[in-house]
Every structure is written in C-alpha cells, then in structure tokens.
Amino acid sequence: DGGITQSPKYLFRKEGQNVTLSCEQNLNHDAMYWYRQDPGQGLRLIYYSQIVNDFQKGDIAEGYSVSREKKESFPLTVTSAQKNPTAFYLCASSIMGEAGELFFGEGSRLTVL
Amino acid sequence: AQKVTQAQTEISVVEKEDVTLDCVYETRDTTYYLFWYKQPPSGELVFLIRRNSFDEQNEISGRYSWNFQKSTSSFNFTITASQVVDSAVYFCALSDLTQGGSEKLVFGKGTKLTVNP
C-alpha cells in the first residue's frame, strides 16, 4: 500500500543529544513537510521541501535540520539547540499543485528525559 | 498574517446527535483554500475536504456537511447523526495560493469531539 512511514513511533532522548526522525513516502509526491504538534495546539510547520535537494524553513525551524537527498525521504534532526523538543512530530507529503491536500504519517512522539 | 480560530476546544455529544464544529479564519488574500482534517486516536491526520475561496456552495458528503460563508469568514463543519467512530480531533486549516498553494497550511488549534454511546 502507498503511504507515509514514520519511525520510530516513540523515542526517548537525553538532554543534549541530537535525534533523527525518519520519514519515507512511496506516493511519488514532490512536496514533503514536517509539523510539530503540542497538546492543545494546532500543527506548526517546521520545514518543507518541494523538490529534491531544496527545502525551506517553516514557522518554527530553530533547533531543527532536514535533508532531502531522495524524493522518497525527508528526515528531521532535532538538535540539542531545540529548547523544548518534547512533542509529537508529523510528516506529510503532497502532490505539487494539489494545494493543501496533505497525506500524513502516523507521527513520532519524542520525549526528552 | 493568516489565522485560523477554532473556539471550541472540546465538544461532547451523545450518539445520533448532530454537532457543528466552528472555524473562523483571517486572511488578506482574495485567493485561498480552506480545509478540514480529522485526527483519530491513532495520530495521523486524514484529509476531509478542500474548498477554494471562489466556491461558496455548501458541500455534503454522507453525514458530513460544510458551510462556507465568506461574509463571516467562517467554514463550519457539521456531522449529522454522530457516531462513536466520529470521536477525534478535527482541525480547520487555511492555505495561501499566492505563495504556491502546496507550500504551507495554517492550522487551527483543533476541536476534540467525543461521541458517547
């Protein structure tokens, strides 16, 4: 089945450690996104990419980094510079031109101990 | 700046009741899209509907219906004869076509709907 796969589903990290969240899609979508969700909050955009080897900062990019070396993959690294990294992270993809019809993964829940 | 407000944080209804989820948006653009997404307990968001700013016709899909009113900047979502499976968090979102459309969505904070048997 086509879809978006995020891993790991749950992740625990000690303060000061970087951690990378994986996002893979087999939908042949050009655009990919990372959102952060906090309890009682909406989704906030971290980074997005519309084409391989190119990506743009979203609203809350500080403390995060991404890469887009392959169309299918858009990993997110949560660095030690991110002051409050405990959150639910959602990856999404879309067809270019299909405004806003995002397909989401099941998310990764990161907890910093 | 674009903004989406979902004033209802949580709603609880009994099965078979009708329920309306409110969404009010702010934008200076004349061209935009509005969306509703459903987030069940499993976590992934599911796309429900997209409506462009030029189409104010109401839409019905089974037990779901949407009322778009530009005059009040609202895009409300009604579930008729609610069922336990409708329990989820529902997000309203706004996109901006002039910035490429597929680039960014601004989400509201969501409304948690609980349908009790």
CSV table of C-alpha atoms in Angstrom, one decimal:
chain,number,residue,atom,x,y,z
A,1,ASP,CA,0.0,0.0,0.0
A,2,GLY,CA,1.2,3.5,-0.7
A,3,GLY,CA,1.7,5.9,2.2
A,4,ILE,CA,4.0,7.6,4.6
A,5,THR,CA,6.1,5.8,7.1
A,6,GLN,CA,7.5,7.5,10.1
A,7,SER,CA,9.9,5.9,12.5
A,8,PRO,CA,10.4,5.4,15.3
A,9,LYS,CA,6.9,5.8,16.7
A,10,TYR,CA,8.2,6.6,20.2
A,11,LEU,CA,11.6,8.0,21.1
A,12,PHE,CA,13.3,9.0,24.3
A,13,ARG,CA,16.3,11.2,24.4
A,14,LYS,CA,18.5,12.7,27.0
A,15,GLU,CA,19.1,16.4,27.1
A,16,GLY,CA,22.0,17.4,24.8
A,17,GLN,CA,21.5,14.6,22.3
A,18,ASN,CA,20.6,15.0,18.7
A,19,VAL,CA,18.0,12.7,17.4
A,20,THR,CA,16.8,12.0,13.8
A,21,LEU,CA,13.2,11.1,12.9
A,22,SER,CA,12.7,9.2,9.7
A,23,CYS,CA,10.0,9.9,7.1
A,24,GLU,CA,9.6,7.8,3.9
A,25,GLN,CA,6.9,8.0,1.3
A,26,ASN,CA,6.1,5.8,-1.7
A,27,LEU,CA,3.4,8.1,-3.1
A,28,ASN,CA,5.7,9.7,-5.6
A,29,HIS,CA,4.9,13.1,-4.1
A,30,ASP,CA,7.2,16.0,-4.8
A,31,ALA,CA,6.4,18.0,-1.6
A,32,MET,CA,7.2,16.9,1.9
A,33,TYR,CA,6.6,18.6,5.3
A,34,TRP,CA,7.4,18.3,9.0
A,35,TYR,CA,4.9,19.6,11.5
A,36,ARG,CA,5.1,19.7,15.3
A,37,GLN,CA,2.0,19.2,17.5
A,38,ASP,CA,1.9,20.1,21.2
A,39,PRO,CA,-1.0,19.3,23.5
A,40,GLY,CA,-4.0,21.6,22.8
A,41,GLN,CA,-2.1,23.3,20.0
A,42,GLY,CA,-2.5,23.2,16.3
A,43,LEU,CA,0.2,21.9,13.9
A,44,ARG,CA,3.1,24.2,13.4
A,45,LEU,CA,5.3,23.9,10.3
A,46,ILE,CA,9.0,23.2,10.9
A,47,TYR,CA,10.4,22.7,7.4
A,48,TYR,CA,9.1,21.8,4.0
A,49,SER,CA,10.6,20.7,0.7
A,50,GLN,CA,9.1,20.9,-2.8
A,51,ILE,CA,12.0,19.3,-4.7
A,52,VAL,CA,15.0,17.1,-4.0
A,53,ASN,CA,18.0,19.0,-2.6
A,54,ASP,CA,15.9,22.0,-1.7
A,55,PHE,CA,13.9,22.9,1.4
A,56,GLN,CA,12.6,25.9,3.2
A,57,LYS,CA,12.1,26.9,6.8
A,58,GLY,CA,8.7,27.0,8.3
A,59,ASP,CA,7.5,28.9,11.2
A,60,ILE,CA,9.5,27.1,13.9
A,61,ALA,CA,12.7,25.9,12.3
A,62,GLU,CA,15.1,26.9,15.0
A,63,GLY,CA,16.8,23.9,16.6
A,64,TYR,CA,15.9,21.6,13.7
A,65,SER,CA,17.6,20.5,10.5
A,66,VAL,CA,16.4,18.5,7.5
A,67,SER,CA,17.8,17.0,4.3
A,68,ARG,CA,16.1,15.9,1.0
A,69,GLU,CA,18.6,13.8,-0.9
A,70,LYS,CA,16.0,11.5,-2.3
A,71,LYS,CA,12.4,12.2,-3.3
A,72,GLU,CA,11.1,9.5,-1.0
A,73,SER,CA,12.9,10.6,2.1
A,74,PHE,CA,12.8,13.7,4.3
A,75,PRO,CA,14.5,13.0,7.7
A,76,LEU,CA,14.2,15.6,10.5
A,77,THR,CA,17.0,16.1,13.1
A,78,VAL,CA,16.1,17.5,16.4
A,79,THR,CA,19.3,19.1,17.7
A,80,SER,CA,20.4,19.9,21.2
A,81,ALA,CA,19.7,23.6,20.3
A,82,GLN,CA,16.0,22.9,20.3
A,83,LYS,CA,14.9,24.2,23.8
A,84,ASN,CA,11.7,22.3,24.2
A,85,PRO,CA,11.8,19.2,21.9
A,86,THR,CA,9.3,17.0,23.7
A,87,ALA,CA,6.4,16.9,21.2
A,88,PHE,CA,4.5,14.9,18.6
A,89,TYR,CA,6.1,15.2,15.1
A,90,LEU,CA,4.1,14.6,12.0
A,91,CYS,CA,5.5,14.2,8.5
A,92,ALA,CA,3.3,14.8,5.4
A,93,SER,CA,3.5,14.9,1.7
A,94,SER,CA,1.5,16.3,-1.2
A,95,ILE,CA,1.3,16.5,-5.0
A,96,MET,CA,2.6,19.8,-6.2
A,97,GLY,CA,-0.4,21.8,-7.4
A,98,GLU,CA,-2.9,20.0,-5.1
A,99,ALA,CA,-3.0,22.8,-2.6
A,100,GLY,CA,-3.1,21.6,0.9
A,101,GLU,CA,-4.3,18.0,0.4
A,102,LEU,CA,-1.6,16.5,2.6
A,103,PHE,CA,-1.1,12.9,3.4
A,104,PHE,CA,0.2,12.3,6.9
A,105,GLY,CA,2.2,9.6,8.6
A,106,GLU,CA,1.2,8.3,12.0
A,107,GLY,CA,3.7,10.5,13.8
A,108,SER,CA,6.7,10.2,16.1
A,109,ARG,CA,6.4,11.0,19.8
A,110,LEU,CA,9.7,12.4,21.1
A,111,THR,CA,10.2,12.7,24.9
A,112,VAL,CA,13.3,14.3,26.3
A,113,LEU,CA,14.2,12.9,29.7
B,1,ALA,CA,-0.9,37.3,8.9
B,2,GLN,CA,-3.2,34.4,8.3
B,3,LYS,CA,-5.0,32.9,11.2
B,4,VAL,CA,-7.5,30.1,11.9
B,5,THR,CA,-9.6,30.1,15.1
B,6,GLN,CA,-11.5,27.1,16.4
B,7,ALA,CA,-13.1,28.5,19.5
B,8,GLN,CA,-14.5,25.1,20.7
B,9,THR,CA,-11.7,23.2,22.4
B,10,GLU,CA,-13.8,20.2,23.3
B,11,ILE,CA,-17.3,19.0,22.5
B,12,SER,CA,-19.1,16.0,23.9
B,13,VAL,CA,-22.3,14.7,22.4
B,14,VAL,CA,-24.4,11.5,22.6
B,15,GLU,CA,-24.5,9.2,19.7
B,16,LYS,CA,-27.0,10.3,17.0
B,17,GLU,CA,-26.9,13.9,17.9
B,18,ASP,CA,-25.9,16.5,15.3
B,19,VAL,CA,-22.8,18.5,16.0
B,20,THR,CA,-21.3,21.6,14.4
B,21,LEU,CA,-17.6,22.5,14.6
B,22,ASP,CA,-16.9,26.1,14.1
B,23,CYS,CA,-14.0,27.6,12.2
B,24,VAL,CA,-13.2,31.3,11.6
B,25,TYR,CA,-10.3,32.4,9.5
B,26,GLU,CA,-8.4,35.6,8.8
B,27,THR,CA,-6.6,36.4,5.6
B,28,ARG,CA,-6.0,39.4,3.4
B,29,ASP,CA,-5.8,37.4,0.3
B,30,THR,CA,-8.6,37.0,-2.2
B,31,THR,CA,-7.5,33.6,-3.3
B,32,TYR,CA,-7.1,30.9,-0.7
B,33,TYR,CA,-8.1,27.3,0.2
B,34,LEU,CA,-9.8,26.1,3.4
B,35,PHE,CA,-9.6,22.5,4.7
B,36,TRP,CA,-10.8,20.2,7.4
B,37,TYR,CA,-8.7,17.3,8.7
B,38,LYS,CA,-9.6,14.6,11.2
B,39,GLN,CA,-7.1,13.2,13.7
B,40,PRO,CA,-8.2,9.9,15.2
B,41,PRO,CA,-6.5,8.5,18.3
B,42,SER,CA,-4.0,6.7,16.1
B,43,GLY,CA,-2.4,10.0,15.4
B,44,GLU,CA,-2.3,10.5,11.6
B,45,LEU,CA,-4.3,13.3,10.1
B,46,VAL,CA,-6.9,12.4,7.5
B,47,PHE,CA,-7.9,14.9,4.8
B,48,LEU,CA,-11.7,15.5,4.7
B,49,ILE,CA,-12.3,18.4,2.4
B,50,ARG,CA,-10.8,21.3,0.5
B,51,ARG,CA,-12.8,24.4,-0.5
B,52,ASN,CA,-11.4,27.3,-2.6
B,53,SER,CA,-12.3,30.9,-1.9
B,54,PHE,CA,-14.3,31.2,-5.1
B,55,ASP,CA,-16.7,28.4,-4.3
B,56,GLU,CA,-19.2,29.2,-1.6
B,57,GLN,CA,-21.5,26.3,-2.3
B,58,ASN,CA,-22.2,24.1,0.7
B,59,GLU,CA,-21.0,20.6,0.4
B,60,ILE,CA,-22.4,17.4,1.7
B,61,SER,CA,-20.7,14.0,1.9
B,62,GLY,CA,-22.8,11.4,3.6
B,63,ARG,CA,-23.2,12.5,7.2
B,64,TYR,CA,-20.7,15.3,6.8
B,65,SER,CA,-21.5,18.8,5.5
B,66,TRP,CA,-19.6,22.0,5.3
B,67,ASN,CA,-20.9,25.6,5.3
B,68,PHE,CA,-18.6,28.2,3.8
B,69,GLN,CA,-19.5,31.9,4.3
B,70,LYS,CA,-17.1,34.5,3.1
B,71,SER,CA,-19.2,37.3,4.6
B,72,THR,CA,-18.4,36.0,8.1
B,73,SER,CA,-15.1,34.3,7.2
B,74,SER,CA,-16.4,31.0,8.5
B,75,PHE,CA,-16.1,27.4,7.3
B,76,ASN,CA,-18.1,25.3,9.7
B,77,PHE,CA,-18.4,21.5,9.7
B,78,THR,CA,-21.5,19.6,10.7
B,79,ILE,CA,-21.7,15.9,11.5
B,80,THR,CA,-25.3,14.6,11.3
B,81,ALA,CA,-26.3,11.7,13.4
B,82,SER,CA,-22.9,11.4,15.1
B,83,GLN,CA,-21.4,8.0,15.7
B,84,VAL,CA,-18.7,6.8,18.2
B,85,VAL,CA,-16.3,6.4,15.3
B,86,ASP,CA,-16.5,10.2,14.7
B,87,SER,CA,-14.6,10.8,18.0
B,88,ALA,CA,-11.4,12.5,17.0
B,89,VAL,CA,-9.7,15.9,17.0
B,90,TYR,CA,-10.8,18.0,14.0
B,91,PHE,CA,-8.6,20.7,12.5
B,92,CYS,CA,-9.5,23.5,10.3
B,93,ALA,CA,-6.7,24.9,8.1
B,94,LEU,CA,-6.0,27.7,5.6
B,95,SER,CA,-3.7,27.7,2.7
B,96,ASP,CA,-2.3,30.6,0.6
B,97,LEU,CA,-2.4,30.0,-3.2
B,98,THR,CA,-0.3,33.1,-3.9
B,99,GLN,CA,2.6,31.5,-2.1
B,100,GLY,CA,2.4,28.3,-4.2
B,101,GLY,CA,-0.6,26.7,-2.5
B,102,SER,CA,1.0,23.5,-1.6
B,103,GLU,CA,3.7,25.1,0.5
B,104,LYS,CA,2.1,26.0,3.7
B,105,LEU,CA,-1.0,25.3,5.7
B,106,VAL,CA,-2.0,27.3,8.8
B,107,PHE,CA,-3.9,25.1,11.3
B,108,GLY,CA,-6.3,26.0,14.0
B,109,LYS,CA,-5.8,24.5,17.4
B,110,GLY,CA,-8.3,21.8,16.8
B,111,THR,CA,-11.6,20.7,18.4
B,112,LYS,CA,-11.7,17.4,20.3
B,113,LEU,CA,-15.0,15.7,19.6
B,114,THR,CA,-16.2,12.9,21.9
B,115,VAL,CA,-19.2,10.9,20.9
B,116,ASN,CA,-20.6,8.9,23.7
B,117,PRO,CA,-22.7,5.7,23.1
